Coordinates of C-alpha atoms in Angstrom, one line a residue:
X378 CA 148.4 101.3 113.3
X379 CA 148.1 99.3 109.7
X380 CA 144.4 100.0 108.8
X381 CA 144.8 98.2 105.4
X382 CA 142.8 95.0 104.8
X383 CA 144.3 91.8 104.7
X384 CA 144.7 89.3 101.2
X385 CA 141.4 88.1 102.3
X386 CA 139.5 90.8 102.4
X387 CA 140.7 92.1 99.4
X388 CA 139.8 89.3 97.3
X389 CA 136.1 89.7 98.9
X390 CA 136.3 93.7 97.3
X391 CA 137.4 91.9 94.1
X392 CA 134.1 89.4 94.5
X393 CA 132.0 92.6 95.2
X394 CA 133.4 94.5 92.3
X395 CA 132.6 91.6 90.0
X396 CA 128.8 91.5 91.1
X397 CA 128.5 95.1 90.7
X398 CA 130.1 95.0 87.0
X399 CA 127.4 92.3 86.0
X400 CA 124.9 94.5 88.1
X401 CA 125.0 98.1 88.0
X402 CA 124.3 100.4 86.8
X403 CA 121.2 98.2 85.3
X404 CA 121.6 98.0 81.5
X405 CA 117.9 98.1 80.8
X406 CA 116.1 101.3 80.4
X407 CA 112.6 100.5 79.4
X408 CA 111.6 100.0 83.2
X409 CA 111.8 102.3 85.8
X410 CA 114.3 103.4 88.2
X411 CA 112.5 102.3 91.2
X412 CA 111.7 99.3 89.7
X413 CA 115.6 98.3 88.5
X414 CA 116.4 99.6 92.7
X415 CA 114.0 97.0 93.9
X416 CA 115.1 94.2 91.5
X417 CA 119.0 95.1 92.4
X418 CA 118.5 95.1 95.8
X419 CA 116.9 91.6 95.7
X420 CA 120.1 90.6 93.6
X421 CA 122.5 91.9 96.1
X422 CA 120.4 89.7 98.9
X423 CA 120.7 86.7 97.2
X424 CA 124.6 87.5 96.4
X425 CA 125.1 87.6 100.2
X426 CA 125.9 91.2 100.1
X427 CA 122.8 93.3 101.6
X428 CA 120.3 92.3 104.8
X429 CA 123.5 89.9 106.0
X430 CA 122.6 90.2 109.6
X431 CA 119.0 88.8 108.7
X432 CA 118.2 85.1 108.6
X433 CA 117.0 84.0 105.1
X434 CA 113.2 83.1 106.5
X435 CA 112.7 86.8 107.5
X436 CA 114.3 87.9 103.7
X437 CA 117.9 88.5 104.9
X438 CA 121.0 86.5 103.1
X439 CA 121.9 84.9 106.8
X440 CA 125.9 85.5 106.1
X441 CA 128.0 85.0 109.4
X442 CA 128.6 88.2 110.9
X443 CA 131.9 90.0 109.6
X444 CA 132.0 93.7 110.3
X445 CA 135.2 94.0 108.1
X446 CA 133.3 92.6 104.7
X447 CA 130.3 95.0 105.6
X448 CA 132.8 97.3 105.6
X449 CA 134.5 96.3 102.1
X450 CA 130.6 96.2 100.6
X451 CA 129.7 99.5 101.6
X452 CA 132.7 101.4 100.3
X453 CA 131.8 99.6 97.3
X454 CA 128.8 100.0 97.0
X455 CA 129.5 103.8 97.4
X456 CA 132.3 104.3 94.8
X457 CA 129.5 103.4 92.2
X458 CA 126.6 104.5 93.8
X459 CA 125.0 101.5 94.0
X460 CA 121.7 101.4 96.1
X461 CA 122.5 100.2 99.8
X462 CA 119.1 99.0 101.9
X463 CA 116.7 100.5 102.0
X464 CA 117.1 103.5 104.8
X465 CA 114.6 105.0 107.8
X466 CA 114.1 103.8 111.0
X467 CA 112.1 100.7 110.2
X468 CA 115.1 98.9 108.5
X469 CA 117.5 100.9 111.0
X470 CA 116.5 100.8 113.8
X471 CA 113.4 98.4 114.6
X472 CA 114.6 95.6 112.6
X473 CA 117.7 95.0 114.8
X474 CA 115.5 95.2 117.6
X475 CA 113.1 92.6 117.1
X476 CA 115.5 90.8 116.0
X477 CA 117.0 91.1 119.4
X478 CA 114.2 91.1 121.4
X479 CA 110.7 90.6 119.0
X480 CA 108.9 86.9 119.3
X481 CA 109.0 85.1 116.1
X482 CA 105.8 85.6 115.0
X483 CA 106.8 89.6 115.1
X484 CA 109.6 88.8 113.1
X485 CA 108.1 87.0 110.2
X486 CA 104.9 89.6 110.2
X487 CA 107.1 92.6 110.1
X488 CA 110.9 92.0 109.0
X489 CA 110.7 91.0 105.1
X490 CA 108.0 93.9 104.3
X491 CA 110.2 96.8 106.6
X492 CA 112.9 95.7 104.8
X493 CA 111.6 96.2 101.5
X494 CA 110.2 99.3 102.1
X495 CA 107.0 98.0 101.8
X496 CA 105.7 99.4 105.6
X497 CA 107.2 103.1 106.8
X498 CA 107.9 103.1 110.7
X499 CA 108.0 105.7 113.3
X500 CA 109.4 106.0 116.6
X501 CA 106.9 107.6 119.8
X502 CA 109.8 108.6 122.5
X503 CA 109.2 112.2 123.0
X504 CA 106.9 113.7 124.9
X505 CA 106.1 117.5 125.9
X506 CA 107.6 117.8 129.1
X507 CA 109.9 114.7 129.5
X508 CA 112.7 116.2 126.9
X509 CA 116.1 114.6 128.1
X510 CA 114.5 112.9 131.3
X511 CA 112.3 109.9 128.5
X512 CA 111.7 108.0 131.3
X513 CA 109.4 110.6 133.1
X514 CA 107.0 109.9 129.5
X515 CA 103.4 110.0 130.4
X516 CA 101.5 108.2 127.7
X517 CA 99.6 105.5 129.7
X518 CA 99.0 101.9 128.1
X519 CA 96.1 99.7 129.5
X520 CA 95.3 96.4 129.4
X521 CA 91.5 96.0 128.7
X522 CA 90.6 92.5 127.9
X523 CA 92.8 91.1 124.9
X524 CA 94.1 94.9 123.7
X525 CA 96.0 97.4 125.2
X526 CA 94.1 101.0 124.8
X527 CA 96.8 103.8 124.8
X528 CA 96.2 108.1 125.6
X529 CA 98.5 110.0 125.5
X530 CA 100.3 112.9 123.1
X531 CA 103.9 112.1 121.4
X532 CA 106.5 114.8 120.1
X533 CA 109.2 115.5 117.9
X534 CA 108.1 112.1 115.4
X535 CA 109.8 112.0 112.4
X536 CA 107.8 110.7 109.9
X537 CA 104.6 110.2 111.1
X538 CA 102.4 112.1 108.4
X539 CA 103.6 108.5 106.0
X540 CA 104.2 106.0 108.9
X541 CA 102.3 102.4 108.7
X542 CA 103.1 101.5 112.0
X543 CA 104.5 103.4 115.5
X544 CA 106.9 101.8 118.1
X545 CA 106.1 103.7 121.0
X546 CA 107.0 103.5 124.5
X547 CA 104.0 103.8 127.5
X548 CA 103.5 103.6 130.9
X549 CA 101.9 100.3 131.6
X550 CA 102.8 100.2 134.7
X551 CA 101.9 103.1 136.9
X552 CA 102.8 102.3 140.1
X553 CA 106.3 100.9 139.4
X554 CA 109.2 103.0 139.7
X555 CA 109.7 105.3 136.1
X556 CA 112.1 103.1 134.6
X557 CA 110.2 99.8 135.5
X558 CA 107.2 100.9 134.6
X559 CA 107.2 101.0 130.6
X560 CA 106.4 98.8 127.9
X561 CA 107.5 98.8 124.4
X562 CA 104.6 98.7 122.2
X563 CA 103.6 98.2 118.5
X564 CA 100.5 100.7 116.7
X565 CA 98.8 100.6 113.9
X566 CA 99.0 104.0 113.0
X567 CA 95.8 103.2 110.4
X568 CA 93.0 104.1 112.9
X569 CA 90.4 105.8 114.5
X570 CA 91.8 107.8 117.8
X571 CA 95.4 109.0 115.8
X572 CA 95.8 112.5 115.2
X573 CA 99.0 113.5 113.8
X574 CA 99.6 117.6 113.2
X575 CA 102.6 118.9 111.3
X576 CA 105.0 121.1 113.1
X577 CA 105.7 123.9 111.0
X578 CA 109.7 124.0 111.0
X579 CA 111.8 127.1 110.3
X580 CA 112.7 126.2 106.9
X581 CA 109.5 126.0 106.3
X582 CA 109.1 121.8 105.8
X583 CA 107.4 119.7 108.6
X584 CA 109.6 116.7 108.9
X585 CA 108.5 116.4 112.8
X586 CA 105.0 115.9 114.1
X587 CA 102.8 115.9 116.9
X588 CA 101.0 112.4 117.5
X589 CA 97.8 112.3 119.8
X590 CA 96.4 109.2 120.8
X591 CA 93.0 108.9 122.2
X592 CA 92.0 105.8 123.1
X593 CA 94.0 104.1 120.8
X594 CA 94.0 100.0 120.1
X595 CA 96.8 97.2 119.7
X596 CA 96.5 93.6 120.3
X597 CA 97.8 92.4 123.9
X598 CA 101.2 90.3 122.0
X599 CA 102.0 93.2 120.1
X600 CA 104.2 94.4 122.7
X601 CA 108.5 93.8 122.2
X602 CA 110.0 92.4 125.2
X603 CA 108.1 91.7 128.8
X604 CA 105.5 94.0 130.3
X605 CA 107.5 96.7 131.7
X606 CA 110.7 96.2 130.2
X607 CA 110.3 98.8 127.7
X608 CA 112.8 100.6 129.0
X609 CA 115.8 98.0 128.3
X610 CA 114.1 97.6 124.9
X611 CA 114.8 101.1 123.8
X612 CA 118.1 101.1 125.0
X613 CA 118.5 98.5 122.3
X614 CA 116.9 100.5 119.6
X615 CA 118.7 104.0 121.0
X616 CA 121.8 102.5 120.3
X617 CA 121.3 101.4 116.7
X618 CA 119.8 105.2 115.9
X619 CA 123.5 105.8 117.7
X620 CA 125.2 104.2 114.5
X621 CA 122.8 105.6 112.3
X622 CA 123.7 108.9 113.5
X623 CA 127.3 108.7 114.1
X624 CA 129.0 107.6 110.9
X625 CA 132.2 109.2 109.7
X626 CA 131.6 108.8 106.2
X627 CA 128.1 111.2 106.2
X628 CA 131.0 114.0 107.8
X629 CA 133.5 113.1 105.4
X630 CA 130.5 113.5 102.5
X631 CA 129.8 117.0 103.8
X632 CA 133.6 118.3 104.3
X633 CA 133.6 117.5 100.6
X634 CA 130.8 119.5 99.4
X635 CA 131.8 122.6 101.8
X636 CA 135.3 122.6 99.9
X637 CA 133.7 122.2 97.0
X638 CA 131.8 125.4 98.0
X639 CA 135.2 127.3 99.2
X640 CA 136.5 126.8 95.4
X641 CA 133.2 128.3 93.7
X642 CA 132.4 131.1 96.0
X643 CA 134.5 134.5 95.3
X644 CA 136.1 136.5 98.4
X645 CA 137.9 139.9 97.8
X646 CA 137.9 138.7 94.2
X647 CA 139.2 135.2 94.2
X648 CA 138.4 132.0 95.5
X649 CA 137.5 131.7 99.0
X650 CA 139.8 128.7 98.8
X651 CA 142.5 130.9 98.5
X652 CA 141.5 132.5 101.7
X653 CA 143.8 132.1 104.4
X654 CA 141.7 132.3 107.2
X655 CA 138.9 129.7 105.7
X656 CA 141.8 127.5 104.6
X657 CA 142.2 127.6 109.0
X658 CA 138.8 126.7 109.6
X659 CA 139.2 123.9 106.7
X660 CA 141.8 122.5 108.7
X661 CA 140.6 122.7 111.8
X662 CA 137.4 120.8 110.6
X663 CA 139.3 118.2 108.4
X664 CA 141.6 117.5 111.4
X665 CA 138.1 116.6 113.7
X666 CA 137.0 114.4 110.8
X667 CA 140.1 112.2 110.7
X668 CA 139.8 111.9 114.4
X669 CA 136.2 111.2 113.9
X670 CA 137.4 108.5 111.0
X671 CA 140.0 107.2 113.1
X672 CA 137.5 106.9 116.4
X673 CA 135.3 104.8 113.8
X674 CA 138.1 102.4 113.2
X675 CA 138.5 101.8 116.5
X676 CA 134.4 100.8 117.1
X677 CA 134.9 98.9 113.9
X678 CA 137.6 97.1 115.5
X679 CA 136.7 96.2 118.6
X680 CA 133.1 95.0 116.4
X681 CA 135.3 92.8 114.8
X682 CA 137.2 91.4 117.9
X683 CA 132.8 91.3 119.2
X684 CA 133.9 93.4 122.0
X685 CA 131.6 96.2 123.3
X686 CA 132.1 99.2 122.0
X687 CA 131.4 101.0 125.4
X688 CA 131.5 105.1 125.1
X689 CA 132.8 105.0 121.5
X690 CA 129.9 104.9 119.9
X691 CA 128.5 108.0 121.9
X692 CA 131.5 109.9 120.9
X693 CA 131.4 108.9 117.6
X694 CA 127.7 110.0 117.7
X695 CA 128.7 113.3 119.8
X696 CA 132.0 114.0 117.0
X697 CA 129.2 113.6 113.9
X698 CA 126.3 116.3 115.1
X699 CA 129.3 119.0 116.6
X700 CA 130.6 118.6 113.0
X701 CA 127.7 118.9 110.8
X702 CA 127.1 122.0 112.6
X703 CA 130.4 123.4 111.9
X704 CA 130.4 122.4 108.0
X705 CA 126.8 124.3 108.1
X706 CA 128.2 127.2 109.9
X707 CA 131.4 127.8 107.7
X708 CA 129.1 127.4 104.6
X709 CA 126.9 130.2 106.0
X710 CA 129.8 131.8 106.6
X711 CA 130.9 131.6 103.0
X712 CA 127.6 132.0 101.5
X713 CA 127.3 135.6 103.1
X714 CA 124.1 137.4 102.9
X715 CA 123.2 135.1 100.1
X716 CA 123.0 132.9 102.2
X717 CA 119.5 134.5 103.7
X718 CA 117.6 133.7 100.7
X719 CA 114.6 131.5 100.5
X720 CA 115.5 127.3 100.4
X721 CA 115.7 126.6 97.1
X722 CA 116.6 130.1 95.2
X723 CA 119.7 130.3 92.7
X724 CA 121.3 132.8 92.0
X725 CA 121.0 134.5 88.0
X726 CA 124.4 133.2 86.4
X727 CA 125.4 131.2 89.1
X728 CA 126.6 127.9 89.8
X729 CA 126.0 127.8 93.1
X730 CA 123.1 125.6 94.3
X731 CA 122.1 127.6 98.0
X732 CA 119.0 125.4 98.6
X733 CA 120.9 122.5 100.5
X734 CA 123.7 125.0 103.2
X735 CA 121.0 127.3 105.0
X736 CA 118.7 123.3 105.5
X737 CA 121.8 122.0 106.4
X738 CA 122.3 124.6 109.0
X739 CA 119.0 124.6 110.5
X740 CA 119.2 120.7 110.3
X741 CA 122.6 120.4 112.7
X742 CA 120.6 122.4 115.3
X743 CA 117.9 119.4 115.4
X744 CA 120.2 116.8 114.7
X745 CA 122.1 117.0 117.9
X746 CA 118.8 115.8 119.7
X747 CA 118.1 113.1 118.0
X748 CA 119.3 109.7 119.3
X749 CA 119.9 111.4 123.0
X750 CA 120.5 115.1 123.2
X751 CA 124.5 116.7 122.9
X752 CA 124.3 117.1 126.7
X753 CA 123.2 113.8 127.4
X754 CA 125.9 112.1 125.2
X755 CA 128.5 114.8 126.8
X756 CA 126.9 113.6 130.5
X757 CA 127.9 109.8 129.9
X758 CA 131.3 110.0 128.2
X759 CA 131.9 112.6 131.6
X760 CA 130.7 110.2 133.7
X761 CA 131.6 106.8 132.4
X762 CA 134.5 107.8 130.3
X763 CA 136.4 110.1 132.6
X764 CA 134.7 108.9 136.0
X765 CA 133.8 112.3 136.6
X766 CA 130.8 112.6 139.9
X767 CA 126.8 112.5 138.4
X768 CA 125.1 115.4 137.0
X769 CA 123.0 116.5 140.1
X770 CA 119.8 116.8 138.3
X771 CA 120.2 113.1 137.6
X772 CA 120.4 112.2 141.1
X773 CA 117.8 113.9 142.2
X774 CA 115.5 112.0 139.7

């Protein structure tokens, strides 16, 4: 397998490395970091290197699709820590959806600004009581005149505490069959009827909230896709949160920082580093993220050839969340009983940061929900990947 990049792609990294020369880091220092982001974000649009998939009128650069220069750009990017675009689920995930699926008025109203970072998103899937099974949600959406008036209770939303706006998904449909009966739905999340409550996490941050909705407004067109085909809209949005998640590089960032923590932390007097058993477990993990690495080549390949992807992406999605959790656990592992103190304490006369392992470790629990849960990704690859018979709790449904 010859995973180099051909003369042509090389001499685009040499075009990238020239722009971010001229470009960054920004030479001025009289205005403020957010300010030289925004401005060198705007540069890179117009250089044709960020927003590429995004047409020009909607404030993309509009460059043909070529998944091997978006490639080239971010490891760039990266090896000078040069802002990307601007990250969350807006840009991530509900951009590429309306752009597959959103009527152009949608696009023009909400693109440019969720791009800039201008509007924060959030996404209502969850629901108490439909976990795994989203298509058994309950929020009901009704047509009353020109607006839909939504009740209901969403779960689990990243987000929401700051969110503009809510994608949500609600049964407009009631007597179709679960699947047929949903519609895909934009919220203002400025008004009267919203109640969103903080849940209390175990580190002690609320990243997650609950989201009530009582009686709850949105213009009849603000709804993505045809009335009740909600359901094949999210499948659109679940698979970009898919990529989001699943990336080889975030693992690869992570491996680093735990050996990085094997080298500072002392065991029987020396470097746990030097320790033959975590030098095993190093291994073991390092050997899961070249597979994982290697698994991403292939997605970015058959991208490049525009074939589908098919249960690569949920393995590559599956590979990411099992190891997260076990960087967090070896790090817990290394960390000891220091390991028990409060996010954010340092030790006296240490170099060791502990705020970011114990988050981490709490965080790899949560993570492997997100996007579909562990069992559900493990469910399809059985299924469709190995033609293995249906989980029996699926059939029933």
């Amino acid at each position: 397998m010859d995973l180099s990049y051909s003369e042509e792609y090389e001499k685009f990294r040499s075009q990238v490395r020239t722009f971010l020369e001229a470009h960054w880091p920004p030479k001025d220092s009289e205005t403020s970091r957010e300010d030289q982001t925004a401005r060198f974000r705007q540069q890179a649009i117009e250089a044709g290197y960020l927003a590429r998939s995004i047409p020009k009128k909607y404030g993309g650069s509009e460059q043909e699709a070529d998944v091997l220069k978006a490639a080239v750009i971010r490891e760039e990017f990266r090896r000078v820590r040069a802002p990307g675009e601007v990250a969350g689920i807006g840009p991530g995930m509900l951009v590429p959806t309306l752009l597959d699926r959103g009527e152009e008025w949608q696009k023009e109203k909400f693109v440019a600004p969720t791009m800039r970072g201008e509007i924060v998103w959030c996404q209502g899937y969850s629901e108490p009581g439909s976990g795994s099974d989203l298509a058994s949600l309950q929020t009901k959406g009704e047509l009353v005149g020109d607006e839909w008036v939504i009740n209901g209770q969403k779960i689990w939303t990243s987000g929401a505490q700051h969110a503009d706006y809510m994608f949500c998904l609600t049964r407009t449909e009631p007597e179709a069959q679960k699947h047929a009966g949903i519609s895909y739905l934009l919220i203002d999340m400025h008004q009267p009827g919203i109640d969103v409550r903080p849940l209390k996490q175990m580190n002690g941050s609320a990243d997650f909230n609950e989201v009530f909705l009582t009686d709850v407004r949105t213009p009849k067109d603000w709804i993505v896709g045809k009335r009740g085909e909600g359901w094949l809209v999210s499948r659109t949005t679940l698979k970009h949160e898919r990529n989001m998640i699943g990336n080889a590089e975030q693992s690869a960032l992570m491996f680093a920082g735990l050996v990085d923590l094997a080298r500072k932390t002392q065991r029987n007097g020396r470097s746990a580093l030097q320790d033959p058993s975590v030098r095993q477990h190093l291994v073991e993990i390092e050997g899961r993220i070249k597979a994982h690495q290697y698994s991403g080549h292939r997605q970015l390949t058959k991208a490049a050839k525009n074939q589908d992807p098919g249960i690569i992406q949920l393995m590559n999605k599956l590979n990411s969340t099992n190891i997260g959790h076990a960087v967090a656990k070896l790090s817990i592992e290394l960390l000891e009983d220091d390991s028990l103190l409060e996010p954010g304490s340092r030790l006296p006369d240490s170099e060791l940061d502990l705020s970011g392992w114990m988050n981490q470790y709490m965080w790899s629990l949560g993570i492997a929900v997100a996007g579909g849960t562990a069992n559900i990704q493990r469910n399809v690859i059985g299924e469709r990947g190995l033609g293995l018979p249906r989980d029996a709790a699926v059939q029933r449904s």
